[in-house]
Structure formats: structure tokens, C-alpha cells
């Protein structure tokens, strides 16, 4: 809820800034620049709009690809977790129960703890890593299928750590904010006169710009509600189904 209110405040801030720049700019610009708001000054606004749109499109493509990659890594890890849990079904006790307990604990830590750490600190949780290390030790003598699945978890986790630490290059943010500034001041340089209609349109214009900026920053934080935890939640649900099934070792004739 707090995050939604913050985003709405950002939108309102951009709308207010756009109107403020437009109204104050009208007082300081030369009279010769002013004309009816349907005049030829729209050509400059169109040019600035195209520049802004090009920068935003480039940034969004990069961030969307990173978002898609981050989600793919969580899916790979979730599948590997299920594979470890399934392969442990054929192991004798107490190895089976220990591996299943560690896999479940690790999955819950990713959901409950590590996700928040990735969002706030852009890194992985040391305690969750410790659980994975314990799991790797537990499968040292397990069949190859189990050790291969744990190796897949380790690889996917490493990729997820890189995803959490990724940031859009600084020069792209500079270009984005430069284009945003040009867009906000474009109404002043275009010569559009201050009317009720132009003020309303400028406010809506500012809302659109604010929405674009919020979207860019949201995409640059993929683990802040963007990339879902569904792969891990589905893994936990599958664990429960597998736990209810008889193990292979119990089904063998004595």
C-alpha cells in the first residue's frame, strides 16, 4: 500500500512540475514566442517527443530483456529444486528425510527472506547460501541424478545473484533524465499560451511522463514485485504432493 501511495505521489509530482514549468515559463519567455496553442510550435514538441520516446524504448527493451532473463532463472531453479526432492524419494532413511528437509528449508528461505534481501540490498542472503551449502554436503554420496540437480540449483542461484545486482548503466539514466527535462521544458519553448485547456493538457502530459519514469525504475528492480516467486511456491506445492506418496525404498518387497 505504501509503495502504491509513493508511486501516486511521484505521478502527482511530475504533473505539478509540468504545470509549474509551463506557467512560470510563460512569464519569462519573450512575447514573440507566444501564439495560439494550435500553432506551429508543435513541431518542436514533436521533435522532443520523438527523442524521449526513442530513449524510453531503448531503455525499456534492455530492462524487459533483463526482467525476462531473471524470471527464466527462477524457473530453472524451481525445476531443479523439484528434481532434488523427487530423486531423494529413492534414498534410504535418514538421507531421504534430511535432503527433503534441506530442500524445503532452502525454498522457504528464498521466498521469505532472500527475496527481500535481493530487493533491498541487491544481493543474495548469506543464511540461504549456508542452507544450500549444507544441502550440497548432504548429497555428496547420493546418486548422480541428485547431485546433478543440486548443481543446477547452484548455477541458477548464481545467475539470480547476478540478476539481483544488475543496474541499468548510468549513462542511460542520464540520457533518460535529459530527455525528460527537454520534454518538460518543451511546452515553454514551443510558445503554447497559457489557457485552462493547455494547463489541463500539460498536467496530463506530466502524468504520462511520471508513469514512464516509474515504470523504468520498477523494471530496474525486478525482484520488487516484478519477478514473481511462483516457481518456488509451485515447488513447495509439489513437495507436499511428493511427501504424500510412498517412497521407492518403502515400496520394495522385503
mmCIF file of C-alpha atoms in Angstrom:
data_model
loop_
_atom_site.group_PDB
_atom_site.id
_atom_site.type_symbol
_atom_site.label_atom_id
_atom_site.label_comp_id
_atom_site.label_asym_id
_atom_site.label_seq_id
_atom_site.Cartn_x
_atom_site.Cartn_y
_atom_site.Cartn_z
ATOM 1 C CA UNK A 1 0.000 0.000 0.000
ATOM 2 C CA UNK A 2 2.794 2.393 0.916
ATOM 3 C CA UNK A 3 4.541 1.687 -2.375
ATOM 4 C CA UNK A 4 1.365 2.449 -4.342
ATOM 5 C CA UNK A 5 0.941 5.750 -2.492
ATOM 6 C CA UNK A 6 4.558 6.608 -3.227
ATOM 7 C CA UNK A 7 4.059 5.925 -6.923
ATOM 8 C CA UNK A 8 0.928 8.095 -6.973
ATOM 9 C CA UNK A 9 2.893 10.858 -5.246
ATOM 10 C CA UNK A 10 5.555 10.642 -7.963
ATOM 11 C CA UNK A 11 2.891 10.945 -10.658
ATOM 12 C CA UNK A 12 1.388 13.975 -8.910
ATOM 13 C CA UNK A 13 4.864 15.497 -8.564
ATOM 14 C CA UNK A 14 5.517 15.204 -12.288
ATOM 15 C CA UNK A 15 2.100 16.649 -13.123
ATOM 16 C CA UNK A 16 2.717 19.583 -10.779
ATOM 17 C CA UNK A 17 6.235 20.111 -12.141
ATOM 18 C CA UNK A 18 4.978 20.128 -15.719
ATOM 19 C CA UNK A 19 2.275 22.698 -14.920
ATOM 20 C CA UNK A 20 4.650 24.808 -12.827
ATOM 21 C CA UNK A 21 7.303 24.922 -15.554
ATOM 22 C CA UNK A 22 4.668 25.733 -18.152
ATOM 23 C CA UNK A 23 3.047 28.581 -16.178
ATOM 24 C CA UNK A 24 6.281 30.112 -14.865
ATOM 25 C CA UNK A 25 7.962 29.729 -18.224
ATOM 26 C CA UNK A 26 5.158 31.693 -19.847
ATOM 27 C CA UNK A 27 6.030 34.676 -17.652
ATOM 28 C CA UNK A 28 9.684 34.838 -18.626
ATOM 29 C CA UNK A 29 9.688 33.863 -22.294
ATOM 30 C CA UNK A 30 9.572 36.627 -24.959
ATOM 31 C CA UNK A 31 6.152 37.722 -26.133
ATOM 32 C CA UNK A 32 7.160 36.897 -29.700
ATOM 33 C CA UNK A 33 7.317 33.191 -28.747
ATOM 34 C CA UNK A 34 3.667 33.112 -27.729
ATOM 35 C CA UNK A 35 0.950 32.010 -30.106
ATOM 36 C CA UNK A 36 -2.291 30.126 -30.027
ATOM 37 C CA UNK A 37 -1.900 26.623 -28.614
ATOM 38 C CA UNK A 38 -2.731 25.111 -32.014
ATOM 39 C CA UNK A 39 0.137 26.956 -33.717
ATOM 40 C CA UNK A 40 3.307 25.856 -35.464
ATOM 41 C CA UNK A 41 5.297 25.465 -32.240
ATOM 42 C CA UNK A 42 4.013 21.915 -32.061
ATOM 43 C CA UNK A 43 6.840 20.895 -34.387
ATOM 44 C CA UNK A 44 9.392 21.366 -31.614
ATOM 45 C CA UNK A 45 7.275 19.382 -29.189
ATOM 46 C CA UNK A 46 7.013 16.589 -31.750
ATOM 47 C CA UNK A 47 10.801 16.506 -32.104
ATOM 48 C CA UNK A 48 11.337 16.369 -28.347
ATOM 49 C CA UNK A 49 8.622 13.711 -28.031
ATOM 50 C CA UNK A 50 10.368 11.553 -30.615
ATOM 51 C CA UNK A 51 13.694 11.887 -28.794
ATOM 52 C CA UNK A 52 12.092 10.973 -25.465
ATOM 53 C CA UNK A 53 10.223 8.040 -26.997
ATOM 54 C CA UNK A 54 13.423 6.711 -28.581
ATOM 55 C CA UNK A 55 15.322 6.832 -25.281
ATOM 56 C CA UNK A 56 12.454 5.209 -23.368
ATOM 57 C CA UNK A 57 12.045 2.480 -25.971
ATOM 58 C CA UNK A 58 15.754 1.656 -25.825
ATOM 59 C CA UNK A 59 15.767 1.575 -22.015
ATOM 60 C CA UNK A 60 12.591 -0.498 -21.757
ATOM 61 C CA UNK A 61 13.864 -3.086 -24.248
ATOM 62 C CA UNK A 62 17.057 -3.564 -22.201
ATOM 63 C CA UNK A 63 15.202 -3.780 -18.891
ATOM 64 C CA UNK A 64 12.491 -6.064 -20.238
ATOM 65 C CA UNK A 65 15.102 -8.479 -21.548
ATOM 66 C CA UNK A 66 16.765 -8.455 -18.123
ATOM 67 C CA UNK A 67 13.395 -8.988 -16.442
ATOM 68 C CA UNK A 68 12.619 -11.933 -18.726
ATOM 69 C CA UNK A 69 16.053 -13.436 -18.058
ATOM 70 C CA UNK A 70 15.607 -13.050 -14.286
ATOM 71 C CA UNK A 71 12.277 -14.856 -14.412
ATOM 72 C CA UNK A 72 13.783 -17.657 -16.525
ATOM 73 C CA UNK A 73 16.491 -18.194 -13.915
ATOM 74 C CA UNK A 74 13.893 -18.559 -11.133
ATOM 75 C CA UNK A 75 12.010 -21.116 -13.228
ATOM 76 C CA UNK A 76 15.208 -23.115 -13.790
ATOM 77 C CA UNK A 77 15.938 -23.087 -10.073
ATOM 78 C CA UNK A 78 12.395 -24.119 -9.178
ATOM 79 C CA UNK A 79 12.567 -27.095 -11.556
ATOM 80 C CA UNK A 80 15.910 -28.149 -10.103
ATOM 81 C CA UNK A 81 14.505 -27.992 -6.566
ATOM 82 C CA UNK A 82 11.683 -30.324 -7.526
ATOM 83 C CA UNK A 83 14.170 -32.675 -9.206
ATOM 84 C CA UNK A 84 16.224 -32.928 -5.998
ATOM 85 C CA UNK A 85 13.143 -33.614 -3.917
ATOM 86 C CA UNK A 86 11.905 -36.265 -6.365
ATOM 87 C CA UNK A 87 15.269 -38.009 -6.641
ATOM 88 C CA UNK A 88 15.527 -38.216 -2.855
ATOM 89 C CA UNK A 89 12.443 -40.414 -2.900
ATOM 90 C CA UNK A 90 14.569 -43.458 -3.762
ATOM 91 C CA UNK A 91 17.105 -42.898 -0.972
ATOM 92 C CA UNK A 92 17.006 -44.774 2.324
ATOM 93 C CA UNK A 93 16.422 -43.084 5.639
ATOM 94 C CA UNK A 94 17.792 -40.923 7.181
ATOM 95 C CA UNK A 95 19.314 -39.484 3.972
ATOM 96 C CA UNK A 96 15.943 -39.087 2.266
ATOM 97 C CA UNK A 97 14.402 -37.074 5.082
ATOM 98 C CA UNK A 98 17.493 -34.914 5.568
ATOM 99 C CA UNK A 99 17.697 -33.950 1.883
ATOM 100 C CA UNK A 100 13.988 -33.266 1.647
ATOM 101 C CA UNK A 101 14.085 -31.138 4.801
ATOM 102 C CA UNK A 102 17.004 -29.080 3.500
ATOM 103 C CA UNK A 103 15.418 -28.575 0.072
ATOM 104 C CA UNK A 104 12.184 -27.419 1.680
ATOM 105 C CA UNK A 105 14.014 -25.119 4.107
ATOM 106 C CA UNK A 106 16.046 -23.588 1.293
ATOM 107 C CA UNK A 107 12.949 -22.948 -0.827
ATOM 108 C CA UNK A 108 11.128 -21.288 2.057
ATOM 109 C CA UNK A 109 14.166 -19.118 2.826
ATOM 110 C CA UNK A 110 14.277 -17.905 -0.772
ATOM 111 C CA UNK A 111 10.609 -16.882 -0.559
ATOM 112 C CA UNK A 112 10.503 -15.450 2.951
ATOM 113 C CA UNK A 113 13.972 -13.967 3.391
ATOM 114 C CA UNK A 114 16.150 -13.838 0.313
ATOM 115 C CA UNK A 115 13.596 -12.114 -1.903
ATOM 116 C CA UNK A 116 13.530 -9.142 0.461
ATOM 117 C CA UNK A 117 17.341 -9.049 0.600
ATOM 118 C CA UNK A 118 17.572 -9.062 -3.196
ATOM 119 C CA UNK A 119 15.103 -6.195 -3.400
ATOM 120 C CA UNK A 120 16.601 -4.021 -0.674
ATOM 121 C CA UNK A 121 20.315 -4.844 -0.913
ATOM 122 C CA UNK A 122 20.614 -6.275 -4.451
ATOM 123 C CA UNK A 123 22.495 -9.340 -3.230
ATOM 124 C CA UNK A 124 21.832 -12.876 -2.028
ATOM 125 C CA UNK A 125 21.204 -13.880 1.558
ATOM 126 C CA UNK A 126 24.196 -15.475 3.369
ATOM 127 C CA UNK A 127 21.922 -17.633 5.543
ATOM 128 C CA UNK A 128 20.165 -19.045 2.488
ATOM 129 C CA UNK A 129 23.554 -19.767 0.952
ATOM 130 C CA UNK A 130 24.509 -21.638 4.131
ATOM 131 C CA UNK A 131 21.435 -23.847 3.755
ATOM 132 C CA UNK A 132 22.367 -24.605 0.147
ATOM 133 C CA UNK A 133 25.930 -25.452 1.206
ATOM 134 C CA UNK A 134 24.526 -27.856 3.777
ATOM 135 C CA UNK A 135 22.381 -29.447 1.082
ATOM 136 C CA UNK A 136 25.391 -29.861 -1.193
ATOM 137 C CA UNK A 137 27.224 -31.666 1.588
ATOM 138 C CA UNK A 138 24.217 -33.901 2.215
ATOM 139 C CA UNK A 139 24.127 -35.162 -1.398
ATOM 140 C CA UNK A 140 27.832 -35.972 -1.671
ATOM 141 C CA UNK A 141 27.121 -39.692 -1.541
ATOM 142 C CA UNK A 142 23.749 -39.505 -3.311
ATOM 143 C CA UNK A 143 23.113 -40.804 -6.857
ATOM 144 C CA UNK A 144 24.305 -38.732 -9.810
ATOM 145 C CA UNK A 145 20.783 -37.595 -10.596
ATOM 146 C CA UNK A 146 20.523 -35.870 -7.221
ATOM 147 C CA UNK A 147 23.975 -34.270 -7.325
ATOM 148 C CA UNK A 148 23.323 -33.004 -10.871
ATOM 149 C CA UNK A 149 20.069 -31.384 -9.766
ATOM 150 C CA UNK A 150 21.790 -29.691 -6.821
ATOM 151 C CA UNK A 151 24.467 -28.400 -9.200
ATOM 152 C CA UNK A 152 21.662 -26.940 -11.341
ATOM 153 C CA UNK A 153 20.281 -25.174 -8.253
ATOM 154 C CA UNK A 154 23.729 -23.716 -7.559
ATOM 155 C CA UNK A 155 24.097 -22.468 -11.131
ATOM 156 C CA UNK A 156 20.615 -20.928 -11.217
ATOM 157 C CA UNK A 157 21.224 -19.266 -7.842
ATOM 158 C CA UNK A 158 24.470 -17.747 -9.138
ATOM 159 C CA UNK A 159 22.605 -16.354 -12.150
ATOM 160 C CA UNK A 160 19.890 -14.991 -9.860
ATOM 161 C CA UNK A 161 22.552 -13.232 -7.808
ATOM 162 C CA UNK A 162 23.826 -11.518 -10.933
ATOM 163 C CA UNK A 163 20.265 -10.539 -11.820
ATOM 164 C CA UNK A 164 19.727 -9.016 -8.380
ATOM 165 C CA UNK A 165 22.883 -6.908 -8.681
ATOM 166 C CA UNK A 166 22.215 -5.677 -12.214
ATOM 167 C CA UNK A 167 21.560 -1.975 -12.696
ATOM 168 C CA UNK A 168 20.781 -0.030 -15.820
ATOM 169 C CA UNK A 169 24.007 1.721 -16.944
ATOM 170 C CA UNK A 170 24.310 5.233 -15.564
ATOM 171 C CA UNK A 171 24.681 6.922 -18.942
ATOM 172 C CA UNK A 172 21.237 5.625 -19.935
ATOM 173 C CA UNK A 173 19.709 7.200 -16.835
ATOM 174 C CA UNK A 174 21.460 10.453 -17.723
ATOM 175 C CA UNK A 175 20.020 10.298 -21.241
ATOM 176 C CA UNK A 176 16.572 9.471 -19.854
ATOM 177 C CA UNK A 177 16.536 12.390 -17.427
ATOM 178 C CA UNK A 178 17.947 14.744 -20.067
ATOM 179 C CA UNK A 179 15.128 13.744 -22.415
ATOM 180 C CA UNK A 180 12.626 14.172 -19.570
ATOM 181 C CA UNK A 181 13.902 17.698 -18.891
ATOM 182 C CA UNK A 182 13.638 18.585 -22.569
ATOM 183 C CA UNK A 183 10.100 17.269 -22.610
ATOM 184 C CA UNK A 184 9.025 19.250 -19.540
ATOM 185 C CA UNK A 185 10.544 22.492 -20.853
ATOM 186 C CA UNK A 186 9.340 21.817 -24.384
ATOM 187 C CA UNK A 187 5.989 23.465 -23.730
ATOM 188 C CA UNK A 188 7.790 26.705 -22.788
ATOM 189 C CA UNK A 189 9.997 26.799 -25.864
ATOM 190 C CA UNK A 190 7.165 25.814 -28.174
ATOM 191 C CA UNK A 191 5.288 29.018 -27.371
ATOM 192 C CA UNK A 192 1.967 27.497 -26.372
ATOM 193 C CA UNK A 193 -0.062 30.121 -24.496
ATOM 194 C CA UNK A 194 -1.438 29.516 -21.020
ATOM 195 C CA UNK A 195 -5.113 28.610 -21.122
ATOM 196 C CA UNK A 196 -7.273 26.333 -18.993
ATOM 197 C CA UNK A 197 -7.129 23.733 -21.710
ATOM 198 C CA UNK A 198 -3.349 23.923 -22.145
ATOM 199 C CA UNK A 199 -2.816 23.727 -18.361
ATOM 200 C CA UNK A 200 -5.005 20.619 -18.172
ATOM 201 C CA UNK A 201 -3.212 19.008 -21.100
ATOM 202 C CA UNK A 202 0.179 19.865 -19.589
ATOM 203 C CA UNK A 203 -0.841 18.234 -16.309
ATOM 204 C CA UNK A 204 -1.896 15.071 -18.132
ATOM 205 C CA UNK A 205 1.355 15.251 -20.064
ATOM 206 C CA UNK A 206 3.254 15.304 -16.777
ATOM 207 C CA UNK A 207 1.302 12.281 -15.520
ATOM 208 C CA UNK A 208 2.316 10.311 -18.598
ATOM 209 C CA UNK A 209 5.975 11.256 -18.148
ATOM 210 C CA UNK A 210 5.828 10.317 -14.461
ATOM 211 C CA UNK A 211 4.246 6.955 -15.294
ATOM 212 C CA UNK A 212 7.041 6.212 -17.753
ATOM 213 C CA UNK A 213 9.740 7.080 -15.200
ATOM 214 C CA UNK A 214 8.063 4.942 -12.517
ATOM 215 C CA UNK A 215 7.807 2.031 -14.959
ATOM 216 C CA UNK A 216 11.501 2.283 -15.828
ATOM 217 C CA UNK A 217 12.577 2.238 -12.181
ATOM 218 C CA UNK A 218 10.221 -0.660 -11.460
ATOM 219 C CA UNK A 219 11.716 -2.693 -14.299
ATOM 220 C CA UNK A 220 15.200 -1.903 -12.966
ATOM 221 C CA UNK A 221 14.191 -3.588 -9.695
ATOM 222 C CA UNK A 222 12.901 -6.940 -10.974
ATOM 223 C CA UNK A 223 12.594 -8.523 -7.522
ATOM 224 C CA UNK A 224 10.471 -5.691 -6.115
ATOM 225 C CA UNK A 225 7.165 -7.301 -7.050
ATOM 226 C CA UNK A 226 8.109 -7.711 -10.704
ATOM 227 C CA UNK A 227 9.561 -11.194 -10.982
ATOM 228 C CA UNK A 228 7.135 -13.440 -9.117
ATOM 229 C CA UNK A 229 8.006 -16.166 -6.618
ATOM 230 C CA UNK A 230 5.652 -18.556 -8.387
ATOM 231 C CA UNK A 231 8.401 -21.038 -9.341
ATOM 232 C CA UNK A 232 9.318 -21.543 -5.682
ATOM 233 C CA UNK A 233 5.719 -21.595 -4.499
ATOM 234 C CA UNK A 234 4.894 -24.250 -7.096
ATOM 235 C CA UNK A 235 7.943 -26.200 -5.931
ATOM 236 C CA UNK A 236 6.652 -26.164 -2.343
ATOM 237 C CA UNK A 237 3.255 -27.387 -3.532
ATOM 238 C CA UNK A 238 4.959 -30.205 -5.431
ATOM 239 C CA UNK A 239 6.964 -31.101 -2.312
ATOM 240 C CA UNK A 240 3.713 -31.628 -0.426
ATOM 241 C CA UNK A 241 2.379 -33.920 -3.154
ATOM 242 C CA UNK A 242 5.583 -35.956 -3.210
ATOM 243 C CA UNK A 243 5.681 -36.208 0.576
ATOM 244 C CA UNK A 244 2.245 -37.830 0.491
ATOM 245 C CA UNK A 245 3.425 -40.513 -1.948
ATOM 246 C CA UNK A 246 5.112 -43.698 -0.700
ATOM 247 C CA UNK A 247 8.874 -43.695 -1.170
ATOM 248 C CA UNK A 248 10.594 -46.120 -3.541
ATOM 249 C CA UNK A 249 12.506 -47.753 -0.698
ATOM 250 C CA UNK A 250 9.278 -48.392 1.212
ATOM 251 C CA UNK A 251 7.604 -49.985 -1.801
ATOM 252 C CA UNK A 252 10.374 -52.547 -2.300
ATOM 253 C CA UNK A 253 9.443 -56.122 -1.231
ATOM 254 C CA UNK A 254 11.165 -57.314 1.919
#
